[in-house]
Amino acid sequence: MFSSKHRDAGAWLGHAVAAFSAALAGLLSGTLTLGKATGQPLDALYGGKQIRMVIASGAGGGYDAYARILSLHLSRHIPGNPGIIDQNMPSAAGMQATNWAYTVAPRDGTVILATYNSLLAEPLYGNPAARYDPLKFETVGSISRQQNICATWHTSPVKTLDQAKTREVIVTATGAASDSAIMPKILNTVLGTKFKIVMGYSTTEQRLAVERGEADGVCGLSWSTLKASNPDWVRRDRINVLVQTGKTPQADLPDVPVLIDRVAGPEDKQVIELLSFPQELGRPFLMPPDTPKVMVSAIRRAFDETLRDPLFLADAEKALLEVNPVTGEAMEQALKDAYATPKELIRRAAEFNGSLAR
């Protein structure tokens, strides 16, 4: 005969086994459902295939570094473990790559686009060069959010935001749609600074121009990008950081003014928030429209798992890359919210970033 203690233990064990069996059955059911969606096992989705990681920036920049480290680890988490090759397509400040991914790229799950977050706002302002609808891309996720800075070289006499209102400051930019052009335009319009924007530089050339004395600084550059691509600038105090975007100061820039705090009018604040929404998307990874949902789901889950992978995190730490993930689902919702903004507010934002002058 079993005592009541043994019977209770046996009952608990039975419940535990039943719960485990139910969970396992659910997991297997989900796996089988994904398999049935394509008529093949999950491993067959990508087994023997090759994925192209198309990077909309030039080699050596922050976007490039994030994409390449992701490529090193992502395959381990994709069913079938496909090969991944990296391809830079930096023309037109990333616009060419983004247009290509929307209009030309294969829609068979073998293309992932790493593009600039600012480009996902361009159709909102009616840029005719943007031949894509951001709401139709399949969002994968972002490794981190992104807060931009405006900074001058350490030898510049302009060391504060107030000083930038008193004299011209030459800054470099990749193109009219880039953060490096938009942020100084906003500062000039809202705060009365005197940034002069010189466009046509590649991502890497922007910073080289500052080191060579061709420009006074950079504006609209991600702080995390700078730390990854030019860590000596940070370690050796080679720059004066004048202002940063975001809602609160970054941990290692506690005394640098936040742009939204310097804006007085409530409507201007709303506009700045709209203009800043791309930075919440960080460094977006997308797939072409009409990519099979089962493959999008597989890549999204692989992306999420990679960002928790100790091997990936170790490499990211070595490269000084920040990991503050945004899921594909969260990115999709942020785009929907932005594109539902009232037209009058969008028009005011377009005035600030110069879109109406194009």
Short mmCIF file of C-alpha atoms in Angstrom, two decimals:
data_model
loop_
_atom_site.label_atom_id
_atom_site.label_comp_id
_atom_site.label_asym_id
_atom_site.label_seq_id
_atom_site.Cartn_x
_atom_site.Cartn_y
_atom_site.Cartn_z
CA MET A 1 0.00 0.00 0.00
CA PHE A 2 1.17 3.54 -0.82
CA SER A 3 0.91 6.28 1.77
CA SER A 4 -1.03 9.46 0.97
CA LYS A 5 2.35 11.20 0.54
CA HIS A 6 3.34 8.72 -2.16
CA ARG A 7 -0.05 9.02 -3.84
CA ASP A 8 0.26 12.82 -3.86
CA ALA A 9 3.77 12.61 -5.31
CA GLY A 10 2.55 10.17 -7.94
CA ALA A 11 -0.32 12.45 -8.87
CA TRP A 12 2.03 15.45 -9.14
CA LEU A 13 4.38 13.44 -11.37
CA GLY A 14 1.45 12.39 -13.55
CA HIS A 15 0.36 15.99 -13.98
CA ALA A 16 3.91 17.06 -14.82
CA VAL A 17 4.29 14.35 -17.43
CA ALA A 18 0.92 15.26 -18.93
CA ALA A 19 1.86 18.95 -19.08
CA PHE A 20 5.19 18.13 -20.71
CA SER A 21 3.51 15.86 -23.23
CA ALA A 22 0.99 18.57 -24.10
CA ALA A 23 3.75 21.15 -24.56
CA LEU A 24 5.76 18.75 -26.71
CA ALA A 25 2.71 17.95 -28.79
CA GLY A 26 2.06 21.64 -29.32
CA LEU A 27 5.64 22.21 -30.38
CA LEU A 28 5.54 19.29 -32.81
CA SER A 29 2.16 20.46 -34.09
CA GLY A 30 3.57 23.92 -34.81
CA THR A 31 6.55 22.41 -36.58
CA LEU A 32 4.30 20.13 -38.64
CA THR A 33 2.03 23.07 -39.46
CA LEU A 34 4.98 25.00 -40.86
CA GLY A 35 6.02 21.95 -42.81
CA LYS A 36 2.52 21.43 -44.22
CA ALA A 37 2.43 25.06 -45.36
CA THR A 38 5.13 24.26 -47.90
CA GLY A 39 4.51 20.53 -48.27
CA GLN A 40 7.98 19.73 -46.99
CA PRO A 41 9.87 19.40 -43.69
CA LEU A 42 11.22 22.60 -42.13
CA ASP A 43 14.83 21.63 -42.85
CA ALA A 44 13.98 21.41 -46.54
CA LEU A 45 12.97 25.10 -46.61
CA TYR A 46 16.57 26.22 -46.69
CA GLY A 47 18.60 23.01 -46.93
CA GLY A 48 21.20 23.31 -49.71
CA LYS A 49 20.23 26.93 -50.43
CA GLN A 50 22.21 30.16 -50.23
CA ILE A 51 20.93 33.43 -48.76
CA ARG A 52 22.15 36.80 -50.01
CA MET A 53 22.61 39.41 -47.29
CA VAL A 54 22.37 42.60 -49.33
CA ILE A 55 23.87 45.52 -47.40
CA ALA A 56 22.72 48.98 -48.49
CA SER A 57 25.87 50.67 -47.12
CA GLY A 58 29.51 50.57 -48.10
CA ALA A 59 32.04 48.25 -46.54
CA GLY A 60 33.52 49.33 -43.23
CA GLY A 61 30.58 51.24 -41.79
CA GLY A 62 28.40 50.41 -38.81
CA TYR A 63 25.55 48.90 -40.86
CA ASP A 64 28.08 46.73 -42.65
CA ALA A 65 29.62 45.54 -39.37
CA TYR A 66 26.24 44.61 -37.87
CA ALA A 67 25.11 42.76 -40.99
CA ARG A 68 28.32 40.77 -41.40
CA ILE A 69 28.43 39.61 -37.78
CA LEU A 70 24.77 38.58 -38.04
CA SER A 71 25.62 36.59 -41.19
CA LEU A 72 28.32 34.69 -39.33
CA HIS A 73 25.82 33.28 -36.83
CA LEU A 74 22.35 33.39 -38.39
CA SER A 75 22.64 30.18 -40.44
CA ARG A 76 23.00 27.98 -37.34
CA HIS A 77 19.46 28.95 -36.33
CA ILE A 78 17.79 28.59 -39.74
CA PRO A 79 16.27 25.18 -40.55
CA GLY A 80 18.55 23.52 -43.10
CA ASN A 81 21.52 25.77 -42.23
CA PRO A 82 21.86 27.57 -45.58
CA GLY A 83 25.01 29.40 -46.62
CA ILE A 84 24.94 33.20 -46.34
CA ILE A 85 26.95 35.55 -48.56
CA ASP A 86 27.31 39.30 -48.00
CA GLN A 87 26.90 41.78 -50.85
CA ASN A 88 27.35 45.54 -50.49
CA MET A 89 25.11 47.72 -52.68
CA PRO A 90 25.81 51.28 -51.44
CA SER A 91 24.75 53.39 -54.46
CA ALA A 92 22.39 56.35 -53.95
CA ALA A 93 22.81 56.29 -50.17
CA GLY A 94 21.18 52.85 -49.97
CA MET A 95 18.19 53.77 -52.15
CA GLN A 96 19.33 51.50 -54.98
CA ALA A 97 19.51 48.43 -52.73
CA THR A 98 16.12 49.17 -51.15
CA ASN A 99 14.45 49.69 -54.53
CA TRP A 100 16.11 46.52 -55.83
CA ALA A 101 14.88 44.46 -52.88
CA TYR A 102 11.33 45.68 -53.47
CA THR A 103 11.10 45.50 -57.25
CA VAL A 104 13.70 43.01 -58.56
CA ALA A 105 14.96 40.70 -55.80
CA PRO A 106 13.85 37.06 -55.76
CA ARG A 107 10.86 36.51 -53.48
CA ASP A 108 11.78 32.96 -52.61
CA GLY A 109 13.19 33.57 -49.13
CA THR A 110 16.83 33.78 -50.28
CA VAL A 111 17.27 37.55 -49.88
CA ILE A 112 17.66 39.58 -46.69
CA LEU A 113 18.15 43.35 -46.96
CA ALA A 114 20.11 45.36 -44.41
CA THR A 115 19.11 48.96 -45.13
CA TYR A 116 19.09 52.41 -43.58
CA ASN A 117 16.21 53.17 -41.23
CA SER A 118 15.78 56.66 -42.73
CA LEU A 119 14.90 55.14 -46.11
CA LEU A 120 11.79 53.55 -44.60
CA ALA A 121 10.43 57.04 -43.99
CA GLU A 122 11.04 58.41 -47.50
CA PRO A 123 7.73 57.26 -49.06
CA LEU A 124 5.96 58.94 -46.13
CA TYR A 125 7.23 62.28 -47.49
CA GLY A 126 6.55 61.47 -51.13
CA ASN A 127 10.12 60.99 -52.34
CA PRO A 128 9.70 59.84 -55.98
CA ALA A 129 13.06 58.06 -55.89
CA ALA A 130 11.67 55.63 -53.29
CA ARG A 131 9.96 53.04 -55.48
CA TYR A 132 8.79 50.89 -52.58
CA ASP A 133 6.09 50.67 -49.93
CA PRO A 134 7.69 50.01 -46.53
CA LEU A 135 4.44 48.44 -45.29
CA LYS A 136 4.80 45.66 -47.86
CA PHE A 137 8.31 44.61 -46.92
CA GLU A 138 8.56 41.60 -44.63
CA THR A 139 10.23 42.85 -41.45
CA VAL A 140 12.83 40.57 -39.82
CA GLY A 141 14.04 42.75 -36.95
CA SER A 142 16.88 44.98 -35.81
CA ILE A 143 19.91 44.20 -33.66
CA SER A 144 19.61 47.49 -31.82
CA ARG A 145 17.80 50.76 -31.72
CA GLN A 146 19.72 53.77 -32.91
CA GLN A 147 20.32 57.20 -31.43
CA ASN A 148 22.13 59.72 -33.57
CA ILE A 149 24.61 62.37 -32.55
CA CYS A 150 25.95 65.57 -33.99
CA ALA A 151 29.65 66.08 -33.31
CA THR A 152 32.62 68.24 -34.30
CA TRP A 153 36.29 67.28 -34.50
CA HIS A 154 38.27 67.93 -31.34
CA THR A 155 40.19 70.84 -32.94
CA SER A 156 37.00 72.69 -33.95
CA PRO A 157 36.21 75.92 -32.08
CA VAL A 158 32.55 74.78 -32.02
CA LYS A 159 32.25 72.52 -29.00
CA THR A 160 28.61 73.07 -27.94
CA LEU A 161 25.22 73.27 -29.62
CA ASP A 162 24.90 76.97 -28.72
CA GLN A 163 28.21 77.71 -30.43
CA ALA A 164 26.90 76.01 -33.58
CA LYS A 165 24.31 78.81 -33.75
CA THR A 166 26.99 81.49 -34.04
CA ARG A 167 29.19 80.21 -36.89
CA GLU A 168 29.04 77.91 -39.90
CA VAL A 169 29.85 74.25 -39.29
CA ILE A 170 30.60 72.07 -42.34
CA VAL A 171 29.31 68.49 -41.99
CA THR A 172 29.43 65.55 -44.40
CA ALA A 173 26.47 63.51 -45.70
CA THR A 174 25.93 60.50 -47.95
CA GLY A 175 22.75 61.75 -49.64
CA ALA A 176 19.64 63.87 -49.20
CA ALA A 177 17.67 60.97 -47.70
CA SER A 178 20.33 60.04 -45.14
CA ASP A 179 20.26 60.85 -41.43
CA SER A 180 23.51 62.77 -41.95
CA ALA A 181 21.62 65.25 -44.14
CA ILE A 182 18.28 65.26 -42.35
CA MET A 183 19.49 65.85 -38.78
CA PRO A 184 21.50 69.02 -39.49
CA LYS A 185 18.55 70.36 -41.54
CA ILE A 186 16.27 69.81 -38.55
CA LEU A 187 18.72 71.52 -36.20
CA ASN A 188 19.03 74.50 -38.56
CA THR A 189 15.25 74.84 -38.87
CA VAL A 190 14.20 74.24 -35.28
CA LEU A 191 17.14 75.55 -33.26
CA GLY A 192 18.79 78.05 -35.61
CA THR A 193 22.15 76.32 -35.99
CA LYS A 194 24.37 77.01 -39.01
CA PHE A 195 25.31 73.58 -40.33
CA LYS A 196 26.43 73.51 -43.97
CA ILE A 197 25.84 70.07 -45.51
CA VAL A 198 28.26 68.69 -48.11
CA MET A 199 26.82 65.58 -49.75
CA GLY A 200 28.25 62.81 -51.92
CA TYR A 201 30.45 61.02 -49.41
CA SER A 202 30.33 57.31 -48.71
CA THR A 203 29.83 56.20 -45.11
CA THR A 204 33.55 55.67 -44.57
CA GLU A 205 34.59 58.80 -46.51
CA GLN A 206 32.40 60.92 -44.24
CA ARG A 207 34.64 60.26 -41.28
CA LEU A 208 37.87 60.39 -43.27
CA ALA A 209 36.88 63.86 -44.49
CA VAL A 210 36.65 65.01 -40.87
CA GLU A 211 40.05 63.54 -40.02
CA ARG A 212 41.57 65.24 -43.09
CA GLY A 213 40.10 68.60 -42.14
CA GLU A 214 37.73 68.79 -45.14
CA ALA A 215 34.77 69.08 -42.77
CA ASP A 216 34.24 70.27 -39.21
CA GLY A 217 32.25 67.23 -38.13
CA VAL A 218 29.45 64.76 -38.71
CA CYS A 219 25.78 65.13 -37.83
CA GLY A 220 23.15 62.40 -37.88
CA LEU A 221 25.65 59.61 -37.27
CA SER A 222 24.67 56.76 -34.97
CA TRP A 223 26.60 56.77 -31.72
CA SER A 224 26.73 52.99 -31.72
CA THR A 225 28.04 53.03 -35.31
CA LEU A 226 30.76 55.45 -34.39
CA LYS A 227 31.85 53.37 -31.42
CA ALA A 228 32.05 50.29 -33.63
CA SER A 229 33.72 51.81 -36.69
CA ASN A 230 35.93 54.48 -35.08
CA PRO A 231 36.47 53.42 -31.46
CA ASP A 232 39.62 55.55 -31.21
CA TRP A 233 37.49 58.67 -31.69
CA VAL A 234 35.68 57.78 -28.49
CA ARG A 235 38.60 56.40 -26.45
CA ARG A 236 40.87 59.35 -27.26
CA ASP A 237 38.19 62.07 -26.99
CA ARG A 238 38.65 63.05 -30.64
CA ILE A 239 35.17 64.58 -30.97
CA ASN A 240 32.88 67.06 -29.24
CA VAL A 241 29.37 65.61 -29.08
CA LEU A 242 26.94 68.52 -29.35
CA VAL A 243 23.51 66.85 -29.22
CA GLN A 244 21.84 63.44 -29.37
CA THR A 245 18.45 62.15 -30.50
CA GLY A 246 16.15 59.81 -28.58
CA LYS A 247 13.90 60.25 -25.60
CA THR A 248 16.58 60.06 -22.90
CA PRO A 249 20.40 60.41 -22.87
CA GLN A 250 22.41 57.33 -23.72
CA ALA A 251 24.22 55.76 -20.79
CA ASP A 252 27.66 56.89 -21.92
CA LEU A 253 26.48 60.39 -22.97
CA PRO A 254 24.72 61.53 -19.78
CA ASP A 255 25.67 65.21 -20.12
CA VAL A 256 24.98 65.65 -23.85
CA PRO A 257 21.73 67.54 -24.59
CA VAL A 258 18.80 65.55 -26.01
CA LEU A 259 17.28 67.22 -29.08
CA ILE A 260 13.64 66.77 -28.03
CA ASP A 261 14.38 68.62 -24.76
CA ARG A 262 15.67 71.64 -26.69
CA VAL A 263 12.49 71.98 -28.75
CA ALA A 264 9.99 74.40 -27.19
CA GLY A 265 6.70 74.12 -29.10
CA PRO A 266 4.42 71.07 -28.61
CA GLU A 267 3.79 70.75 -32.36
CA ASP A 268 7.52 70.86 -33.06
CA LYS A 269 7.99 68.11 -30.49
CA GLN A 270 5.42 65.94 -32.30
CA VAL A 271 7.21 66.53 -35.57
CA ILE A 272 10.58 65.64 -34.08
CA GLU A 273 9.07 62.44 -32.70
CA LEU A 274 7.77 61.54 -36.17
CA LEU A 275 11.10 62.35 -37.77
CA SER A 276 12.83 60.23 -35.14
CA PHE A 277 10.68 57.11 -35.53
CA PRO A 278 13.16 55.48 -37.96
CA GLN A 279 15.77 55.45 -35.23
CA GLU A 280 13.52 53.19 -33.18
CA LEU A 281 13.88 50.73 -36.07
CA GLY A 282 17.65 50.80 -35.60
CA ARG A 283 19.32 48.91 -38.45
CA PRO A 284 16.41 47.21 -40.19
CA PHE A 285 16.64 43.75 -41.71
CA LEU A 286 13.89 43.11 -44.25
CA MET A 287 12.81 40.55 -46.84
CA PRO A 288 11.17 41.35 -50.18
CA PRO A 289 7.38 41.61 -50.39
CA ASP A 290 5.47 38.39 -51.02
CA THR A 291 8.23 36.22 -49.55
CA PRO A 292 6.41 33.06 -48.37
CA LYS A 293 5.18 33.62 -44.81
CA VAL A 294 6.58 30.30 -43.64
CA MET A 295 10.07 31.44 -44.69
CA VAL A 296 9.61 34.86 -43.13
CA SER A 297 8.59 33.17 -39.89
CA ALA A 298 11.63 30.87 -40.02
CA ILE A 299 14.00 33.83 -40.54
CA ARG A 300 12.33 35.91 -37.84
CA ARG A 301 12.67 33.12 -35.29
CA ALA A 302 16.26 32.46 -36.38
CA PHE A 303 17.02 36.17 -36.00
CA ASP A 304 15.56 36.27 -32.48
CA GLU A 305 17.50 33.14 -31.48
CA THR A 306 20.74 34.50 -32.93
CA LEU A 307 20.49 37.63 -30.82
CA ARG A 308 20.39 35.40 -27.73
CA ASP A 309 23.23 33.18 -28.94
CA PRO A 310 26.30 33.45 -26.64
CA LEU A 311 28.65 33.11 -29.62
CA PHE A 312 26.97 35.98 -31.45
CA LEU A 313 26.90 38.12 -28.29
CA ALA A 314 30.61 37.47 -27.72
CA ASP A 315 31.47 38.59 -31.27
CA ALA A 316 29.21 41.64 -30.94
CA GLU A 317 30.97 42.62 -27.72
CA LYS A 318 34.40 42.25 -29.33
CA ALA A 319 33.30 44.49 -32.19
CA LEU A 320 31.77 47.01 -29.76
CA LEU A 321 28.32 46.52 -31.27
CA GLU A 322 25.31 47.29 -29.11
CA VAL A 323 22.59 44.66 -28.85
CA ASN A 324 19.17 46.07 -27.98
CA PRO A 325 16.83 44.05 -30.21
CA VAL A 326 13.68 45.06 -32.03
CA THR A 327 11.56 42.13 -33.22
CA GLY A 328 10.13 41.89 -36.70
CA GLU A 329 6.64 42.15 -35.26
CA ALA A 330 7.49 45.34 -33.32
CA MET A 331 9.10 46.86 -36.40
CA GLU A 332 6.02 46.06 -38.48
CA GLN A 333 3.77 47.81 -35.95
CA ALA A 334 6.04 50.89 -35.75
CA LEU A 335 5.82 51.30 -39.52
CA LYS A 336 2.02 50.98 -39.45
CA ASP A 337 1.78 53.62 -36.71
CA ALA A 338 4.06 56.06 -38.54
CA TYR A 339 2.21 55.72 -41.84
CA ALA A 340 -1.10 56.34 -40.05
CA THR A 341 0.11 59.80 -38.95
CA PRO A 342 -2.23 62.71 -39.88
CA LYS A 343 -1.25 64.37 -43.17
CA GLU A 344 -0.77 67.83 -41.68
CA LEU A 345 1.80 66.52 -39.23
CA ILE A 346 3.57 64.67 -42.03
CA ARG A 347 3.62 67.88 -44.08
CA ARG A 348 5.25 69.80 -41.22
CA ALA A 349 7.84 67.06 -40.83
CA ALA A 350 8.51 67.27 -44.58
CA GLU A 351 9.15 71.00 -44.20
CA PHE A 352 11.66 70.36 -41.46
CA ASN A 353 13.65 67.69 -43.27
CA GLY A 354 13.58 69.43 -46.64
CA SER A 355 11.39 66.87 -48.40
CA LEU A 356 9.11 69.54 -49.90
CA ALA A 357 12.07 71.16 -51.62
CA ARG A 358 12.97 68.03 -53.59
#
